[in-house]
CSV table of C-alpha atoms in Angstrom, one decimal:
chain,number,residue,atom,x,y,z
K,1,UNK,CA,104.6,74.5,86.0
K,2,UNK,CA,105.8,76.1,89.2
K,3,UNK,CA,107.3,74.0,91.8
K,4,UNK,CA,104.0,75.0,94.2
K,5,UNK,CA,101.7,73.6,91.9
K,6,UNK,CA,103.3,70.4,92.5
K,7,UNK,CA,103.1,70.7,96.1
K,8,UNK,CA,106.8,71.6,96.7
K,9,UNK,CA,106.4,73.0,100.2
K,10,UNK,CA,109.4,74.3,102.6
K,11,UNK,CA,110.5,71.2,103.9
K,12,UNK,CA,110.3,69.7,100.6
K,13,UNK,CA,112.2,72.5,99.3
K,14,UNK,CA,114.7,72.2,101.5
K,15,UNK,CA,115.4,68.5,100.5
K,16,UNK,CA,115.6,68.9,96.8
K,17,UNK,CA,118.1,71.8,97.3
K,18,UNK,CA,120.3,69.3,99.2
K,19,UNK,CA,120.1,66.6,97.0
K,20,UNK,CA,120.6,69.3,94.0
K,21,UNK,CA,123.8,70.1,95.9
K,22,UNK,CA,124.7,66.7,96.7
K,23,UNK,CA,124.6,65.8,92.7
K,24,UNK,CA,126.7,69.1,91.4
K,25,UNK,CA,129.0,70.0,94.0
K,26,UNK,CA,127.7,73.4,94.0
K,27,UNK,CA,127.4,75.6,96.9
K,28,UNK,CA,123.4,76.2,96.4
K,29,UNK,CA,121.9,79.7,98.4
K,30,UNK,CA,118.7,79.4,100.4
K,31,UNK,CA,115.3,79.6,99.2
K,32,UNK,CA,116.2,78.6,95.8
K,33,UNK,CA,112.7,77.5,94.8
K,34,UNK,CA,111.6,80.7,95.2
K,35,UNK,CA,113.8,82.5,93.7
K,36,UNK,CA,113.9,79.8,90.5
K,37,UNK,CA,109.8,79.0,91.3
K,38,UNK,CA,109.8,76.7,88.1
K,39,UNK,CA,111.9,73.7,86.6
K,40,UNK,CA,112.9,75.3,83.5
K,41,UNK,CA,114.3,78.0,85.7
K,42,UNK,CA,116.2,76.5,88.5
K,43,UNK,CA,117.6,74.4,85.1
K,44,UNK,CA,118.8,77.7,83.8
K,45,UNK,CA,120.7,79.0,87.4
K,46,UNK,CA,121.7,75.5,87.9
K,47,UNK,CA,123.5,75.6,84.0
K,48,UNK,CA,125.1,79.1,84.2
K,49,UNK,CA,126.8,77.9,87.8
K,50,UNK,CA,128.2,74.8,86.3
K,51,UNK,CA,129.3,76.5,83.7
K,52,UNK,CA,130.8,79.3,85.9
K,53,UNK,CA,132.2,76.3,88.3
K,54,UNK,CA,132.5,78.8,91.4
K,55,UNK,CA,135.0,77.5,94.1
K,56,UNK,CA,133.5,75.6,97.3
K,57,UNK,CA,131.7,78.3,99.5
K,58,UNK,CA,131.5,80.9,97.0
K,59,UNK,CA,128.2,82.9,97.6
K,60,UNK,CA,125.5,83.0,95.2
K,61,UNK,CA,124.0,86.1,92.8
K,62,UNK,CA,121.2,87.7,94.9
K,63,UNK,CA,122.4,86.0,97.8
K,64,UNK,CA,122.8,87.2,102.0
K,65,UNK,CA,124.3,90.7,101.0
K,66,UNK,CA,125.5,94.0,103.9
K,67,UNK,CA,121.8,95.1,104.4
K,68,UNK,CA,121.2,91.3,105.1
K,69,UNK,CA,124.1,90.6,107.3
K,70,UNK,CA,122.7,94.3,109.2
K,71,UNK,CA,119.1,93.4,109.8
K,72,UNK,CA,120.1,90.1,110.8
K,73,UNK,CA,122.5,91.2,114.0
K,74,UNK,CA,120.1,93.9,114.7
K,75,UNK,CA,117.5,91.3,115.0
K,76,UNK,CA,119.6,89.1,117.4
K,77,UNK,CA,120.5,92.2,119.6
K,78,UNK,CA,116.7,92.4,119.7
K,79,UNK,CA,116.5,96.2,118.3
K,80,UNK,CA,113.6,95.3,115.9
K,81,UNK,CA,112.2,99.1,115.5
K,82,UNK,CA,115.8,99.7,114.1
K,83,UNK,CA,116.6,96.7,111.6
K,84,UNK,CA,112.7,97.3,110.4
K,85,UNK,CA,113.8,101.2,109.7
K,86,UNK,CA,117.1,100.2,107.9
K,87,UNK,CA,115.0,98.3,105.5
K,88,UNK,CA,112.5,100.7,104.8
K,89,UNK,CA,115.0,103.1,104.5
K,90,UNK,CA,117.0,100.8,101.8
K,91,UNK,CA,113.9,100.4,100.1
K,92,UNK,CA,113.6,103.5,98.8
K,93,UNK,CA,116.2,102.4,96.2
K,94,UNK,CA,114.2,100.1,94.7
K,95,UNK,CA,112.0,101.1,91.1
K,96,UNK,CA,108.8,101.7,91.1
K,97,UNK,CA,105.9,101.1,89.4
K,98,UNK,CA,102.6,103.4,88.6
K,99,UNK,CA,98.9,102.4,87.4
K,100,UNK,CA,99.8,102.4,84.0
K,101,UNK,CA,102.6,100.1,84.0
K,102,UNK,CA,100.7,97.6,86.3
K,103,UNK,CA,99.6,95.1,84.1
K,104,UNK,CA,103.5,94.5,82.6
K,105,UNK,CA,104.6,93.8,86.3
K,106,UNK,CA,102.2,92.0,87.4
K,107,UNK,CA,103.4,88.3,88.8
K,108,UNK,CA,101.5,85.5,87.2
K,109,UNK,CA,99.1,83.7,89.6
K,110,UNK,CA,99.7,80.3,90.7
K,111,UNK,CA,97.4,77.2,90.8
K,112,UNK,CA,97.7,75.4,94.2
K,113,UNK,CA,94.5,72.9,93.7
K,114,UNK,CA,91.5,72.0,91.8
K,115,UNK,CA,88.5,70.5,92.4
K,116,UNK,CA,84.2,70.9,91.3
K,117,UNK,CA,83.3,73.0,94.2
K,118,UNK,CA,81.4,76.0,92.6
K,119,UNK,CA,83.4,78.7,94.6
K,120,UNK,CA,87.2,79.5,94.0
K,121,UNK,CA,89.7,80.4,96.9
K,122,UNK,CA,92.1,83.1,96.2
K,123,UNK,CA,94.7,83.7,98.3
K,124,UNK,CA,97.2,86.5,99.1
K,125,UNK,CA,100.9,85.9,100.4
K,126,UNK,CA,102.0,87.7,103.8
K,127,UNK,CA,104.7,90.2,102.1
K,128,UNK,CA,107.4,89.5,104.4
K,129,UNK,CA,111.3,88.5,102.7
K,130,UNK,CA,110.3,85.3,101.5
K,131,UNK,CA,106.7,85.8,100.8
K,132,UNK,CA,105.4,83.9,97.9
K,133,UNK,CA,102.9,81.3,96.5
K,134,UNK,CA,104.6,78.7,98.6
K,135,UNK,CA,103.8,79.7,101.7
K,136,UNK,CA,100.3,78.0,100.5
K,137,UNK,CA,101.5,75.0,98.8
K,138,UNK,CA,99.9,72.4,101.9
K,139,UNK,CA,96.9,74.1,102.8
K,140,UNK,CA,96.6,73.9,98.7
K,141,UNK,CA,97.2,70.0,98.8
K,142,UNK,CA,94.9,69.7,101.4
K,143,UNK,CA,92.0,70.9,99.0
K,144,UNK,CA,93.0,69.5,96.3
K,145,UNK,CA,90.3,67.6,94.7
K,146,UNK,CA,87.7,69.8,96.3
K,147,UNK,CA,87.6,73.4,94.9
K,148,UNK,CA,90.1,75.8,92.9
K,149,UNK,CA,92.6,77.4,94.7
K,150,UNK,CA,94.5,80.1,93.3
K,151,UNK,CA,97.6,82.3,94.8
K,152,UNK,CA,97.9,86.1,93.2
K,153,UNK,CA,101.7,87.0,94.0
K,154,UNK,CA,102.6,90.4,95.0
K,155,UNK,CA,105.2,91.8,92.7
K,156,UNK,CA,109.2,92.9,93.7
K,157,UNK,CA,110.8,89.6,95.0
K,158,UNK,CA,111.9,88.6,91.6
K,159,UNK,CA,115.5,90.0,91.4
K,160,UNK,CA,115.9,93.0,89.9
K,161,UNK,CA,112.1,93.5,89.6
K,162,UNK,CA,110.0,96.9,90.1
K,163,UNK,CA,107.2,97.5,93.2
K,164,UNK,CA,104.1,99.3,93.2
K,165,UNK,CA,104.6,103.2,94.2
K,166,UNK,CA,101.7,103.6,96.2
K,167,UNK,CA,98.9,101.0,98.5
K,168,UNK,CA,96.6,102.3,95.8
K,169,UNK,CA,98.9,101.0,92.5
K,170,UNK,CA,99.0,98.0,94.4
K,171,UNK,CA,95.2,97.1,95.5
K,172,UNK,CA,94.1,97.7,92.5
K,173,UNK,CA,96.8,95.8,90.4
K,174,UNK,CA,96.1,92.7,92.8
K,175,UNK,CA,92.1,93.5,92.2
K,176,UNK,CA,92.8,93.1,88.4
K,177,UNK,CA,94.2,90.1,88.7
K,178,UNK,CA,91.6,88.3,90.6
K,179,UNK,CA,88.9,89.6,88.3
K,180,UNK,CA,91.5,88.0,85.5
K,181,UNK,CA,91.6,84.7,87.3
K,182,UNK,CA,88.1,83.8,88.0
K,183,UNK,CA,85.5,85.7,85.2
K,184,UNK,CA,82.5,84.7,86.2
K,185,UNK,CA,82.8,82.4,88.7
K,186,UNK,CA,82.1,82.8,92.1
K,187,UNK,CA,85.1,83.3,94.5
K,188,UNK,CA,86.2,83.9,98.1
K,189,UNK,CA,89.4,86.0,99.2
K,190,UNK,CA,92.1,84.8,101.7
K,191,UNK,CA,95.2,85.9,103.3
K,192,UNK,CA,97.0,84.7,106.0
K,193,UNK,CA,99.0,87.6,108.3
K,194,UNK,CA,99.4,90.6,106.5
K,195,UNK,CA,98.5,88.6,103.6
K,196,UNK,CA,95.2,89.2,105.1
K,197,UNK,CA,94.8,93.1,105.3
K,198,UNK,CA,95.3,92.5,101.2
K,199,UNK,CA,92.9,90.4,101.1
K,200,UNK,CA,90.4,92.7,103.0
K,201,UNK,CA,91.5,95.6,100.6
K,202,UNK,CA,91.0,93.9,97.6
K,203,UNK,CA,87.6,92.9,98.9
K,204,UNK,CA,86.8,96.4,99.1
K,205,UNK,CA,87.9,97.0,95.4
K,206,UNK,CA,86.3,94.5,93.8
K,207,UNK,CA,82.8,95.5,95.8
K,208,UNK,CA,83.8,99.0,95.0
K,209,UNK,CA,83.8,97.9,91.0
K,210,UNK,CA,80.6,95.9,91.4
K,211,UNK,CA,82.2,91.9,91.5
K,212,UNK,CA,82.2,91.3,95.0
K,213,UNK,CA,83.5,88.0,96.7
K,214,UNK,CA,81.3,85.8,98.4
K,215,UNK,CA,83.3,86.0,101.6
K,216,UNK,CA,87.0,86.9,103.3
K,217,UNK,CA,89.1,84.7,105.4
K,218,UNK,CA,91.8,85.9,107.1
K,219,UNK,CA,94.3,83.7,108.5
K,220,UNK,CA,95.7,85.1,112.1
K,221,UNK,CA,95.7,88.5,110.9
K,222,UNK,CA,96.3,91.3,112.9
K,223,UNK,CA,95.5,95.2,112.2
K,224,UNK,CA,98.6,96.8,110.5
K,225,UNK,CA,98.9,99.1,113.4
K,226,UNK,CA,99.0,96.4,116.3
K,227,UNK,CA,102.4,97.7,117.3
K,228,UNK,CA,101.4,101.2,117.7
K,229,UNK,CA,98.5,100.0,120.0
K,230,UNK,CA,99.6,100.2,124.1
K,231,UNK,CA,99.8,96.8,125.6
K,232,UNK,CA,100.9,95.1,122.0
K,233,UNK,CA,104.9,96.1,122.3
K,234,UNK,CA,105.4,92.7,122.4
K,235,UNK,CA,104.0,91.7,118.7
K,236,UNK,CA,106.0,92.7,116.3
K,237,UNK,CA,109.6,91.5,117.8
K,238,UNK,CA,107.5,88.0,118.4
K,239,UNK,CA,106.7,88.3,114.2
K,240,UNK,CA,109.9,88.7,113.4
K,241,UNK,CA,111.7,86.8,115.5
K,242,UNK,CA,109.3,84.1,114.3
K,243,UNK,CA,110.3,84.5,111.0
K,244,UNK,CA,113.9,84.3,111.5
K,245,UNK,CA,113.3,81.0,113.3
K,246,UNK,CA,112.0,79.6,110.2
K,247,UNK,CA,114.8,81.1,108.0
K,248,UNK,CA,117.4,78.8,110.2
K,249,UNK,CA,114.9,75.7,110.8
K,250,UNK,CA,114.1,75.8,106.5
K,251,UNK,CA,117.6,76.7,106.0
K,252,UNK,CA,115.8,79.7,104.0
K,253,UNK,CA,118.3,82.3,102.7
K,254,UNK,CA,117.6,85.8,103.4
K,255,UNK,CA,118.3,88.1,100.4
K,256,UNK,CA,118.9,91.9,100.1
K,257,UNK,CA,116.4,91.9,97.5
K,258,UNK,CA,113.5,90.2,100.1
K,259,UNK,CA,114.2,92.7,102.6
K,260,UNK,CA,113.6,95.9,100.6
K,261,UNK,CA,110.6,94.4,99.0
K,262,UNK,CA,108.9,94.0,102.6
K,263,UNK,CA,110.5,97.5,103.6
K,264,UNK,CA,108.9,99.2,100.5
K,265,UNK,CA,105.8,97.7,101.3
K,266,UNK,CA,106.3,98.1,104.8
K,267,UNK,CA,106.3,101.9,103.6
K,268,UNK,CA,103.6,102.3,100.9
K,269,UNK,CA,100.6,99.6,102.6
K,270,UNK,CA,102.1,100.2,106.1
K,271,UNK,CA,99.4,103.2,106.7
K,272,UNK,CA,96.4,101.3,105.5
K,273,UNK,CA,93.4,100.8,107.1
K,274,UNK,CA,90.4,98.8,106.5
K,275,UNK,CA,86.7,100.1,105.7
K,276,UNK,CA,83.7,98.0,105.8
K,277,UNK,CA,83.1,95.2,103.4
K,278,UNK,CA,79.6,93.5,103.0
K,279,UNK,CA,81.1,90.3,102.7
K,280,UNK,CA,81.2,87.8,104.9
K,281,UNK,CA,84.4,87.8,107.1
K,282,UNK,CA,85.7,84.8,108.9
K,283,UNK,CA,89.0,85.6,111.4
K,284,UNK,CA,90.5,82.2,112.2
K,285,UNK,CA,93.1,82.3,115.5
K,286,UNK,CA,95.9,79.9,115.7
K,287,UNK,CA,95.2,78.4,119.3
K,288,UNK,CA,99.3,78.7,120.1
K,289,UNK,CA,101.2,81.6,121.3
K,290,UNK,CA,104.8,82.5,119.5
K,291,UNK,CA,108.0,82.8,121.8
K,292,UNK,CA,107.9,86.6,123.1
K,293,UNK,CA,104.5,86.4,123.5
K,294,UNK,CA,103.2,87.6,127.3
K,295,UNK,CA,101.5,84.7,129.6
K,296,UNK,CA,99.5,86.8,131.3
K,297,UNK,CA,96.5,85.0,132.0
K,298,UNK,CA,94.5,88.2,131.9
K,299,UNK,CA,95.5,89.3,128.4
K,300,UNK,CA,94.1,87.7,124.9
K,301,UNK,CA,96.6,87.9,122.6
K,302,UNK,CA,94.8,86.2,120.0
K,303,UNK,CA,94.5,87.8,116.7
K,304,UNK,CA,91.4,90.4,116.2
K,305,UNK,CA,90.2,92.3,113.9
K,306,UNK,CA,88.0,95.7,114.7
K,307,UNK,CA,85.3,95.4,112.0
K,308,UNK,CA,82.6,92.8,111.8
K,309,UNK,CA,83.4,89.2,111.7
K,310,UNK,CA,82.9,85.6,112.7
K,311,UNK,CA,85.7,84.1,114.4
K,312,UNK,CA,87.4,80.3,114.8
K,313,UNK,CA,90.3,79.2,116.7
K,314,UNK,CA,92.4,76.3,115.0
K,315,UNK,CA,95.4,74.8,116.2
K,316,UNK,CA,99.0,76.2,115.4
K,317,UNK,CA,100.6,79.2,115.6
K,318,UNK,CA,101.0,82.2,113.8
K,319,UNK,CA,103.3,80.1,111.3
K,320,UNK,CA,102.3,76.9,111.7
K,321,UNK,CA,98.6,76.8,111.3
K,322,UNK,CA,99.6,76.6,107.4
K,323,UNK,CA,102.9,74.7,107.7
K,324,UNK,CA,102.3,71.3,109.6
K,325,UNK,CA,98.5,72.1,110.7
K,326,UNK,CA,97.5,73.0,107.0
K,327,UNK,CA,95.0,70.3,107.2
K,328,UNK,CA,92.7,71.4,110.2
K,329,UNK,CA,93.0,75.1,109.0
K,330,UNK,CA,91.8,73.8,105.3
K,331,UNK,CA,89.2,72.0,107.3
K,332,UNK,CA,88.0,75.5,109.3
K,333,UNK,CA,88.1,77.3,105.9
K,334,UNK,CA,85.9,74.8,103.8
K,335,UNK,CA,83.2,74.7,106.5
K,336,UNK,CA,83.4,78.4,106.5
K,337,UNK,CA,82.7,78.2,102.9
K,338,UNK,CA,80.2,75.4,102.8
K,339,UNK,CA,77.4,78.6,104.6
K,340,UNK,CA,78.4,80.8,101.9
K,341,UNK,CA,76.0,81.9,99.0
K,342,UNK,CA,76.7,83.8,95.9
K,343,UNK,CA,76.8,87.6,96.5
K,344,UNK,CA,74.3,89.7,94.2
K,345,UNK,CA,77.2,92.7,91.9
């Protein structure tokens, strides 16, 4: 079973790492759950470096590589625009995927939680560097023993693994796999970021193909043109400054590998905008700002979204309201659902 179906969240994460280094001697890269998301797997990397027996401070395969080390200075000299171009840029290296090959590199979904209510909860990472499954692993715990929750991975962070050529490849790859995961059953979509705007899309889909959802959460989501927008200059260096915050405070080890896969999706679902669903939408607002963010009093700076939708404001920031507030935004999300009804294909 993956580590995230156990619960295994960042902090967690973080201390099994330590005590994994502690026990070998080995000089063990960030995010190593991710990258080895089951037992059996972090058992295999763990055997071929003891085997290997690299010296004290020797980095690790598919570790911080140039186009790391680049974004990461251009991030602290603040020139965001540029360290997101270099990455978009360098993804253009990557291999690609069409529709026909979707279904052999498609990621295998994850089960965060279980439970007897009727409606199942899929949700949809944030595609940033070290997007994955995990990013839902306490807002999982915190309904388990209530209803099904599911996580679809988006593929490309694996090493060495293919991503979807196009926005279109991609939506519909991701819309196969929910109709995979759930059959029959009814089900509600939800994404937290840009894990959102997925979310929307494949809500579109699967109402386009006649198996709608009976709603869409999104989780402090933003348009995917909130930079462009005048007044909003200050988002996206408060994002990904963000973000790099939590790679230091989770001791979270950027990769080359991470970075092109947000670039190249960056580039393909970068241009994508929403069109109406008929399901229900629910846009819940983490009450805190993130550093960078203006105090003007006079400005909302609250997430929004343009097309219809109820919205909720829950403690936590953009980060946090699934991190160490997982509980209250679980909370929001299940009394959301508890006014839902089946939809009608």
């Amino acid at each position: 079973r993956p580590f995230v179906e156990a619960g295994l969240d960042s902090l967690s994460a973080v201390e099994l790492r330590a005590r994994l280094a502690g026990t070998t001697g080995l000089p063990l890269g960030g995010a190593l759950t991710i990258r080895f998301p089951t037992p059996a797997a972090l058992a295999g990397h763990l055997g071929e470096l003891l085997r290997e027996r690299p010296e004290p401070g020797a980095p690790q395969p598919g570790g911080e590589g140039p186009l790391t080390t680049l974004y990461l200075r251009l991030c602290a000299a603040q020139e965001i625009t540029a360290a997101t171009e270099v990455i978009v840029a360098a993804s253009r290296l990557r291999d690609t995927f069409g529709t026909p090959d979707s279904a052999r590199n498609a990621v295998e979904p994850v089960v965060l939680a279980d439970g007897p209510a009727p409606v199942a909860l899929v949700c949809f990472p944030a595609l940033t560097a070290l997007s994955g499954p995990h990013e839902y692993a306490r807002f999982g715990q915190a309904l388990h023993g209530a209803r099904d929750v599911l996580a679809v991975p988006a593929p490309g962070y694996a090493e060495s693994s293919a991503l979807p050529d196009t926005a279109d490849t991609f939506v519909a790859m991701q819309a196969d796999a929910v109709q995979r995961l759930v059959g029959e059953r009814p089900f509600a979509m939800l994404g937290r970021s840009l894990g959102g705007c997925v979310a929307h899309a494949v809500t579109a889909e699967l109402e386009r193909r006649g198996t709608p959802p009976v709603g869409l959460a999104m989780v402090d989501t933003y348009p995917m043109d909130t930079a462009a927008l005048p007044g909003m200059e200050w988002w996206m260096p408060a994002m990904i400054n963000g973000m790099v915050d939590r790679f230091d405070a989770f001791e979270l080890g950027l990769s080359d590998n991470g970075l092109t896969t947000m670039g190249s999706y960056l580039r393909t679902f970068g241009p994508w905008q929403p069109r109406p669903v008929a399901a229900p939408t629910l846009l819940l607002r983490a009450g805190d700002p993130l550093p960078g963010t203006p105090a003007d009093p006079s400005l909302d700076t609250r997430a929004f979204w343009r097309l219809p939708h109820t919205t909720a404001d829950v403690p936590g920031d953009h980060f946090s309201v699934l991190e160490e507030h997982s509980a209250t935004t679980a909370a929001a999300v299940e009394k959301w659902l508890a006014t839902l009804g089946r939809p009608t294909p």
